[in-house]
């Protein structure tokens, strides 16, 4: 694959990722139902289009899958409570936990410049909890949602650490963890998602889109491109998710984050850009 084509696949994956928050808010289903059925649909898609995901299931794979499953569920719950902007930017504080835990889990030392990056992420994360954001229809409980989103940053950081370790041990381990994570997410949500309340066709269209496109297709596109694009370029191109998620939420739902949240967004985005240089 030509590098230009691979970059386009990364951009397309980032675009699909960025639509998650707006799509979650477009359905009247509950958070447990959205998260559970989104992951069940994604798992079915991955089994078909990614045969390697059916192999190499072991205890290590399942631990990573559990962290990923929690990320999937918490991300949806955060988006049901707070703004899409807050949810995605707080998830992107994951590198803070990756750097903090790397010395113990991966035996990697923290470099001096990474301490500065960690401090910037901590400041950015703290900004989301300063000031009081008024509840709105698409973000009925901003503080609770911000807390859930911050926890998503931790579970996503643990997922990234686990996926990296699996890649070092067996390249088939990461796809297996992604498939298992989606199945676990469904099992976690199922007791709270059933029985189903009355719903509209557009609610299920949104859920199917989330499972097929926003998770499964985006993941497949990203894995196809990773072999042909430098990791630095991938990291920078995926930042388009941070820009796209607030944009779709604003265009489709009129959602606008508060001033402190916007300040935190600016700090996290700037720090991430400098760190990936």
PDB file of N, CA and C in Angstrom, residues 50-116:
ATOM      1  N   UNK A  50     -12.137  -9.810  10.355  1.00  0.00           N
ATOM      2  CA  UNK A  50     -10.804  -9.899  10.946  1.00  0.00           C
ATOM      3  C   UNK A  50     -10.612 -11.294  11.535  1.00  0.00           C
ATOM      4  N   UNK A  51     -10.302 -12.290  10.693  1.00  0.00           N
ATOM      5  CA  UNK A  51     -10.182 -13.668  11.170  1.00  0.00           C
ATOM      6  C   UNK A  51      -9.154 -13.843  12.288  1.00  0.00           C
ATOM      7  N   UNK A  52      -8.102 -13.021  12.289  1.00  0.00           N
ATOM      8  CA  UNK A  52      -7.068 -13.158  13.318  1.00  0.00           C
ATOM      9  C   UNK A  52      -7.609 -12.887  14.712  1.00  0.00           C
ATOM     10  N   UNK A  53      -8.747 -12.200  14.814  1.00  0.00           N
ATOM     11  CA  UNK A  53      -9.314 -11.895  16.129  1.00  0.00           C
ATOM     12  C   UNK A  53      -9.869 -13.135  16.815  1.00  0.00           C
ATOM     13  N   UNK A  54     -10.036 -14.218  16.065  1.00  0.00           N
ATOM     14  CA  UNK A  54     -10.594 -15.444  16.637  1.00  0.00           C
ATOM     15  C   UNK A  54      -9.520 -16.336  17.240  1.00  0.00           C
ATOM     16  N   UNK A  55      -8.255 -15.929  17.147  1.00  0.00           N
ATOM     17  CA  UNK A  55      -7.157 -16.766  17.625  1.00  0.00           C
ATOM     18  C   UNK A  55      -6.451 -16.113  18.815  1.00  0.00           C
ATOM     19  N   UNK A  56      -5.619 -16.913  19.504  1.00  0.00           N
ATOM     20  CA  UNK A  56      -4.738 -16.450  20.570  1.00  0.00           C
ATOM     21  C   UNK A  56      -5.496 -15.893  21.776  1.00  0.00           C
ATOM     22  N   UNK A  57      -6.564 -16.553  22.178  1.00  0.00           N
ATOM     23  CA  UNK A  57      -7.265 -16.150  23.388  1.00  0.00           C
ATOM     24  C   UNK A  57      -6.590 -16.820  24.583  1.00  0.00           C
ATOM     25  N   UNK A  58      -6.097 -16.036  25.516  1.00  0.00           N
ATOM     26  CA  UNK A  58      -5.479 -16.556  26.730  1.00  0.00           C
ATOM     27  C   UNK A  58      -5.755 -15.580  27.869  1.00  0.00           C
ATOM     28  N   UNK A  59      -5.184 -15.854  29.040  1.00  0.00           N
ATOM     29  CA  UNK A  59      -5.461 -15.017  30.209  1.00  0.00           C
ATOM     30  C   UNK A  59      -4.993 -13.582  29.998  1.00  0.00           C
ATOM     31  N   UNK A  60      -3.810 -13.415  29.387  1.00  0.00           N
ATOM     32  CA  UNK A  60      -3.306 -12.067  29.119  1.00  0.00           C
ATOM     33  C   UNK A  60      -4.224 -11.298  28.190  1.00  0.00           C
ATOM     34  N   UNK A  61      -4.715 -11.981  27.167  1.00  0.00           N
ATOM     35  CA  UNK A  61      -5.648 -11.349  26.231  1.00  0.00           C
ATOM     36  C   UNK A  61      -6.916 -10.901  26.944  1.00  0.00           C
ATOM     37  N   UNK A  62      -7.417 -11.726  27.852  1.00  0.00           N
ATOM     38  CA  UNK A  62      -8.670 -11.410  28.538  1.00  0.00           C
ATOM     39  C   UNK A  62      -8.515 -10.240  29.502  1.00  0.00           C
ATOM     40  N   UNK A  63      -7.339 -10.088  30.129  1.00  0.00           N
ATOM     41  CA  UNK A  63      -7.114  -8.932  31.008  1.00  0.00           C
ATOM     42  C   UNK A  63      -7.168  -7.638  30.201  1.00  0.00           C
ATOM     43  N   UNK A  64      -6.522  -7.641  29.049  1.00  0.00           N
ATOM     44  CA  UNK A  64      -6.559  -6.460  28.175  1.00  0.00           C
ATOM     45  C   UNK A  64      -7.983  -6.230  27.680  1.00  0.00           C
ATOM     46  N   UNK A  65      -8.663  -7.315  27.343  1.00  0.00           N
ATOM     47  CA  UNK A  65     -10.047  -7.212  26.869  1.00  0.00           C
ATOM     48  C   UNK A  65     -10.949  -6.586  27.924  1.00  0.00           C
ATOM     49  N   UNK A  66     -10.722  -6.916  29.189  1.00  0.00           N
ATOM     50  CA  UNK A  66     -11.535  -6.344  30.261  1.00  0.00           C
ATOM     51  C   UNK A  66     -11.338  -4.832  30.347  1.00  0.00           C
ATOM     52  N   UNK A  67     -10.084  -4.382  30.256  1.00  0.00           N
ATOM     53  CA  UNK A  67      -9.807  -2.938  30.277  1.00  0.00           C
ATOM     54  C   UNK A  67     -10.467  -2.245  29.089  1.00  0.00           C
ATOM     55  N   UNK A  68     -10.397  -2.882  27.929  1.00  0.00           N
ATOM     56  CA  UNK A  68     -11.006  -2.304  26.730  1.00  0.00           C
ATOM     57  C   UNK A  68     -12.528  -2.280  26.857  1.00  0.00           C
ATOM     58  N   UNK A  69     -13.102  -3.349  27.417  1.00  0.00           N
ATOM     59  CA  UNK A  69     -14.555  -3.404  27.605  1.00  0.00           C
ATOM     60  C   UNK A  69     -15.027  -2.275  28.521  1.00  0.00           C
ATOM     61  N   UNK A  70     -14.298  -2.042  29.601  1.00  0.00           N
ATOM     62  CA  UNK A  70     -14.651  -0.948  30.511  1.00  0.00           C
ATOM     63  C   UNK A  70     -14.562   0.397  29.802  1.00  0.00           C
ATOM     64  N   UNK A  71     -13.553   0.546  28.936  1.00  0.00           N
ATOM     65  CA  UNK A  71     -13.419   1.787  28.165  1.00  0.00           C
ATOM     66  C   UNK A  71     -14.633   2.002  27.271  1.00  0.00           C
ATOM     67  N   UNK A  72     -15.055   0.953  26.583  1.00  0.00           N
ATOM     68  CA  UNK A  72     -16.205   1.053  25.683  1.00  0.00           C
ATOM     69  C   UNK A  72     -17.470   1.465  26.433  1.00  0.00           C
ATOM     70  N   UNK A  73     -17.690   0.854  27.589  1.00  0.00           N
ATOM     71  CA  UNK A  73     -18.900   1.135  28.362  1.00  0.00           C
ATOM     72  C   UNK A  73     -18.838   2.531  28.979  1.00  0.00           C
ATOM     73  N   UNK A  74     -17.701   2.862  29.582  1.00  0.00           N
ATOM     74  CA  UNK A  74     -17.565   4.159  30.247  1.00  0.00           C
ATOM     75  C   UNK A  74     -17.652   5.310  29.255  1.00  0.00           C
ATOM     76  N   UNK A  75     -17.114   5.115  28.047  1.00  0.00           N
ATOM     77  CA  UNK A  75     -17.165   6.174  27.034  1.00  0.00           C
ATOM     78  C   UNK A  75     -18.610   6.530  26.693  1.00  0.00           C
ATOM     79  N   UNK A  76     -19.444   5.515  26.512  1.00  0.00           N
ATOM     80  CA  UNK A  76     -20.854   5.767  26.201  1.00  0.00           C
ATOM     81  C   UNK A  76     -21.547   6.443  27.381  1.00  0.00           C
ATOM     82  N   UNK A  77     -21.302   5.929  28.588  1.00  0.00           N
ATOM     83  CA  UNK A  77     -21.934   6.523  29.772  1.00  0.00           C
ATOM     84  C   UNK A  77     -21.517   7.979  29.946  1.00  0.00           C
ATOM     85  N   UNK A  78     -20.248   8.275  29.700  1.00  0.00           N
ATOM     86  CA  UNK A  78     -19.770   9.657  29.817  1.00  0.00           C
ATOM     87  C   UNK A  78     -20.475  10.554  28.813  1.00  0.00           C
ATOM     88  N   UNK A  79     -20.636  10.077  27.594  1.00  0.00           N
ATOM     89  CA  UNK A  79     -21.296  10.880  26.562  1.00  0.00           C
ATOM     90  C   UNK A  79     -22.776  11.096  26.848  1.00  0.00           C
ATOM     91  N   UNK A  80     -23.396  10.200  27.597  1.00  0.00           N
ATOM     92  CA  UNK A  80     -24.797  10.390  27.962  1.00  0.00           C
ATOM     93  C   UNK A  80     -24.957  11.410  29.090  1.00  0.00           C
ATOM     94  N   UNK A  81     -23.862  11.704  29.805  1.00  0.00           N
ATOM     95  CA  UNK A  81     -23.947  12.582  30.973  1.00  0.00           C
ATOM     96  C   UNK A  81     -23.339  13.957  30.749  1.00  0.00           C
ATOM     97  N   UNK A  82     -22.254  14.022  29.982  1.00  0.00           N
ATOM     98  CA  UNK A  82     -21.554  15.284  29.768  1.00  0.00           C
ATOM     99  C   UNK A  82     -21.417  15.547  28.268  1.00  0.00           C
ATOM    100  N   UNK A  83     -20.739  16.625  27.915  1.00  0.00           N
ATOM    101  CA  UNK A  83     -20.604  16.961  26.493  1.00  0.00           C
ATOM    102  C   UNK A  83     -19.651  15.994  25.794  1.00  0.00           C
ATOM    103  N   UNK A  84     -19.826  15.846  24.502  1.00  0.00           N
ATOM    104  CA  UNK A  84     -18.939  14.990  23.711  1.00  0.00           C
ATOM    105  C   UNK A  84     -17.509  15.502  23.778  1.00  0.00           C
ATOM    106  N   UNK A  85     -17.342  16.819  23.847  1.00  0.00           N
ATOM    107  CA  UNK A  85     -16.006  17.415  23.947  1.00  0.00           C
ATOM    108  C   UNK A  85     -15.313  16.961  25.215  1.00  0.00           C
ATOM    109  N   UNK A  86     -16.000  17.098  26.354  1.00  0.00           N
ATOM    110  CA  UNK A  86     -15.408  16.689  27.623  1.00  0.00           C
ATOM    111  C   UNK A  86     -15.076  15.203  27.622  1.00  0.00           C
ATOM    112  N   UNK A  87     -15.985  14.388  27.088  1.00  0.00           N
ATOM    113  CA  UNK A  87     -15.790  12.938  27.104  1.00  0.00           C
ATOM    114  C   UNK A  87     -14.548  12.528  26.324  1.00  0.00           C
ATOM    115  N   UNK A  88     -14.378  13.061  25.120  1.00  0.00           N
ATOM    116  CA  UNK A  88     -13.260  12.621  24.281  1.00  0.00           C
ATOM    117  C   UNK A  88     -11.936  13.200  24.771  1.00  0.00           C
ATOM    118  N   UNK A  89     -11.925  14.453  25.229  1.00  0.00           N
ATOM    119  CA  UNK A  89     -10.668  15.034  25.683  1.00  0.00           C
ATOM    120  C   UNK A  89     -10.199  14.401  26.987  1.00  0.00           C
ATOM    121  N   UNK A  90     -11.115  14.078  27.887  1.00  0.00           N
ATOM    122  CA  UNK A  90     -10.702  13.409  29.120  1.00  0.00           C
ATOM    123  C   UNK A  90     -10.222  11.992  28.836  1.00  0.00           C
ATOM    124  N   UNK A  91     -10.783  11.337  27.825  1.00  0.00           N
ATOM    125  CA  UNK A  91     -10.249  10.027  27.433  1.00  0.00           C
ATOM    126  C   UNK A  91      -8.825  10.165  26.906  1.00  0.00           C
ATOM    127  N   UNK A  92      -8.527  11.278  26.247  1.00  0.00           N
ATOM    128  CA  UNK A  92      -7.195  11.495  25.692  1.00  0.00           C
ATOM    129  C   UNK A  92      -6.159  11.882  26.741  1.00  0.00           C
ATOM    130  N   UNK A  93      -6.534  11.852  28.028  1.00  0.00           N
ATOM    131  CA  UNK A  93      -5.519  11.966  29.083  1.00  0.00           C
ATOM    132  C   UNK A  93      -4.893  10.605  29.357  1.00  0.00           C
ATOM    133  N   UNK A  94      -5.260   9.586  28.584  1.00  0.00           N
ATOM    134  CA  UNK A  94      -4.713   8.232  28.755  1.00  0.00           C
ATOM    135  C   UNK A  94      -3.186   8.201  28.800  1.00  0.00           C
ATOM    136  N   UNK A  95      -2.460   9.000  27.973  1.00  0.00           N
ATOM    137  CA  UNK A  95      -0.994   8.964  28.056  1.00  0.00           C
ATOM    138  C   UNK A  95      -0.446   9.286  29.440  1.00  0.00           C
ATOM    139  N   UNK A  96      -1.190  10.067  30.231  1.00  0.00           N
ATOM    140  CA  UNK A  96      -0.754  10.354  31.598  1.00  0.00           C
ATOM    141  C   UNK A  96      -0.620   9.056  32.384  1.00  0.00           C
ATOM    142  N   UNK A  97      -1.602   8.183  32.287  1.00  0.00           N
ATOM    143  CA  UNK A  97      -1.571   6.912  33.005  1.00  0.00           C
ATOM    144  C   UNK A  97      -0.576   5.944  32.364  1.00  0.00           C
ATOM    145  N   UNK A  98      -0.444   6.007  31.048  1.00  0.00           N
ATOM    146  CA  UNK A  98       0.537   5.164  30.364  1.00  0.00           C
ATOM    147  C   UNK A  98       1.939   5.470  30.877  1.00  0.00           C
ATOM    148  N   UNK A  99       2.267   6.762  30.967  1.00  0.00           N
ATOM    149  CA  UNK A  99       3.600   7.154  31.422  1.00  0.00           C
ATOM    150  C   UNK A  99       3.803   6.822  32.892  1.00  0.00           C
ATOM    151  N   UNK A 100       2.764   7.006  33.709  1.00  0.00           N
ATOM    152  CA  UNK A 100       2.888   6.709  35.135  1.00  0.00           C
ATOM    153  C   UNK A 100       3.086   5.218  35.394  1.00  0.00           C
ATOM    154  N   UNK A 101       2.437   4.382  34.595  1.00  0.00           N
ATOM    155  CA  UNK A 101       2.458   2.942  34.845  1.00  0.00           C
ATOM    156  C   UNK A 101       3.513   2.193  34.044  1.00  0.00           C
ATOM    157  N   UNK A 102       4.075   2.826  33.012  1.00  0.00           N
ATOM    158  CA  UNK A 102       5.064   2.146  32.165  1.00  0.00           C
ATOM    159  C   UNK A 102       6.264   1.596  32.931  1.00  0.00           C
ATOM    160  N   UNK A 103       6.820   2.342  33.918  1.00  0.00           N
ATOM    161  CA  UNK A 103       7.978   1.791  34.639  1.00  0.00           C
ATOM    162  C   UNK A 103       7.674   0.467  35.330  1.00  0.00           C
ATOM    163  N   UNK A 104       6.448   0.254  35.762  1.00  0.00           N
ATOM    164  CA  UNK A 104       6.096  -0.970  36.476  1.00  0.00           C
ATOM    165  C   UNK A 104       5.608  -2.065  35.535  1.00  0.00           C
ATOM    166  N   UNK A 105       4.851  -1.693  34.519  1.00  0.00           N
ATOM    167  CA  UNK A 105       4.248  -2.700  33.646  1.00  0.00           C
ATOM    168  C   UNK A 105       5.095  -3.048  32.432  1.00  0.00           C
ATOM    169  N   UNK A 106       5.856  -2.082  31.920  1.00  0.00           N
ATOM    170  CA  UNK A 106       6.665  -2.318  30.720  1.00  0.00           C
ATOM    171  C   UNK A 106       8.162  -2.153  30.966  1.00  0.00           C
ATOM    172  N   UNK A 107       8.530  -1.807  32.193  1.00  0.00           N
ATOM    173  CA  UNK A 107       9.946  -1.585  32.552  1.00  0.00           C
ATOM    174  C   UNK A 107      10.576  -0.479  31.696  1.00  0.00           C
ATOM    175  N   UNK A 108       9.799   0.564  31.412  1.00  0.00           N
ATOM    176  CA  UNK A 108      10.297   1.701  30.632  1.00  0.00           C
ATOM    177  C   UNK A 108      10.439   2.915  31.541  1.00  0.00           C
ATOM    178  N   UNK A 109      11.583   3.585  31.454  1.00  0.00           N
ATOM    179  CA  UNK A 109      11.823   4.755  32.295  1.00  0.00           C
ATOM    180  C   UNK A 109      11.130   5.987  31.715  1.00  0.00           C
ATOM    181  N   UNK A 110      10.725   6.891  32.609  1.00  0.00           N
ATOM    182  CA  UNK A 110      10.119   8.157  32.181  1.00  0.00           C
ATOM    183  C   UNK A 110      11.231   9.152  31.883  1.00  0.00           C
ATOM    184  N   UNK A 111      11.195   9.739  30.682  1.00  0.00           N
ATOM    185  CA  UNK A 111      12.196  10.728  30.293  1.00  0.00           C
ATOM    186  C   UNK A 111      11.819  12.101  30.842  1.00  0.00           C
ATOM    187  N   UNK A 112      12.809  12.996  31.016  1.00  0.00           N
ATOM    188  CA  UNK A 112      12.525  14.321  31.605  1.00  0.00           C
ATOM    189  C   UNK A 112      11.415  15.087  30.894  1.00  0.00           C
ATOM    190  N   UNK A 113      11.421  15.100  29.557  1.00  0.00           N
ATOM    191  CA  UNK A 113      10.395  15.860  28.827  1.00  0.00           C
ATOM    192  C   UNK A 113       8.994  15.290  29.044  1.00  0.00           C
ATOM    193  N   UNK A 114       8.926  14.013  29.411  1.00  0.00           N
ATOM    194  CA  UNK A 114       7.626  13.398  29.626  1.00  0.00           C
ATOM    195  C   UNK A 114       6.992  13.846  30.944  1.00  0.00           C
ATOM    196  N   UNK A 115       7.830  14.260  31.904  1.00  0.00           N
ATOM    197  CA  UNK A 115       7.278  14.821  33.140  1.00  0.00           C
ATOM    198  C   UNK A 115       6.520  16.114  32.848  1.00  0.00           C
ATOM    199  N   UNK A 116       7.051  16.920  31.934  1.00  0.00           N
ATOM    200  CA  UNK A 116       6.382  18.167  31.542  1.00  0.00           C
ATOM    201  C   UNK A 116       5.048  17.851  30.875  1.00  0.00           C
TER     202      UNK A 116
END
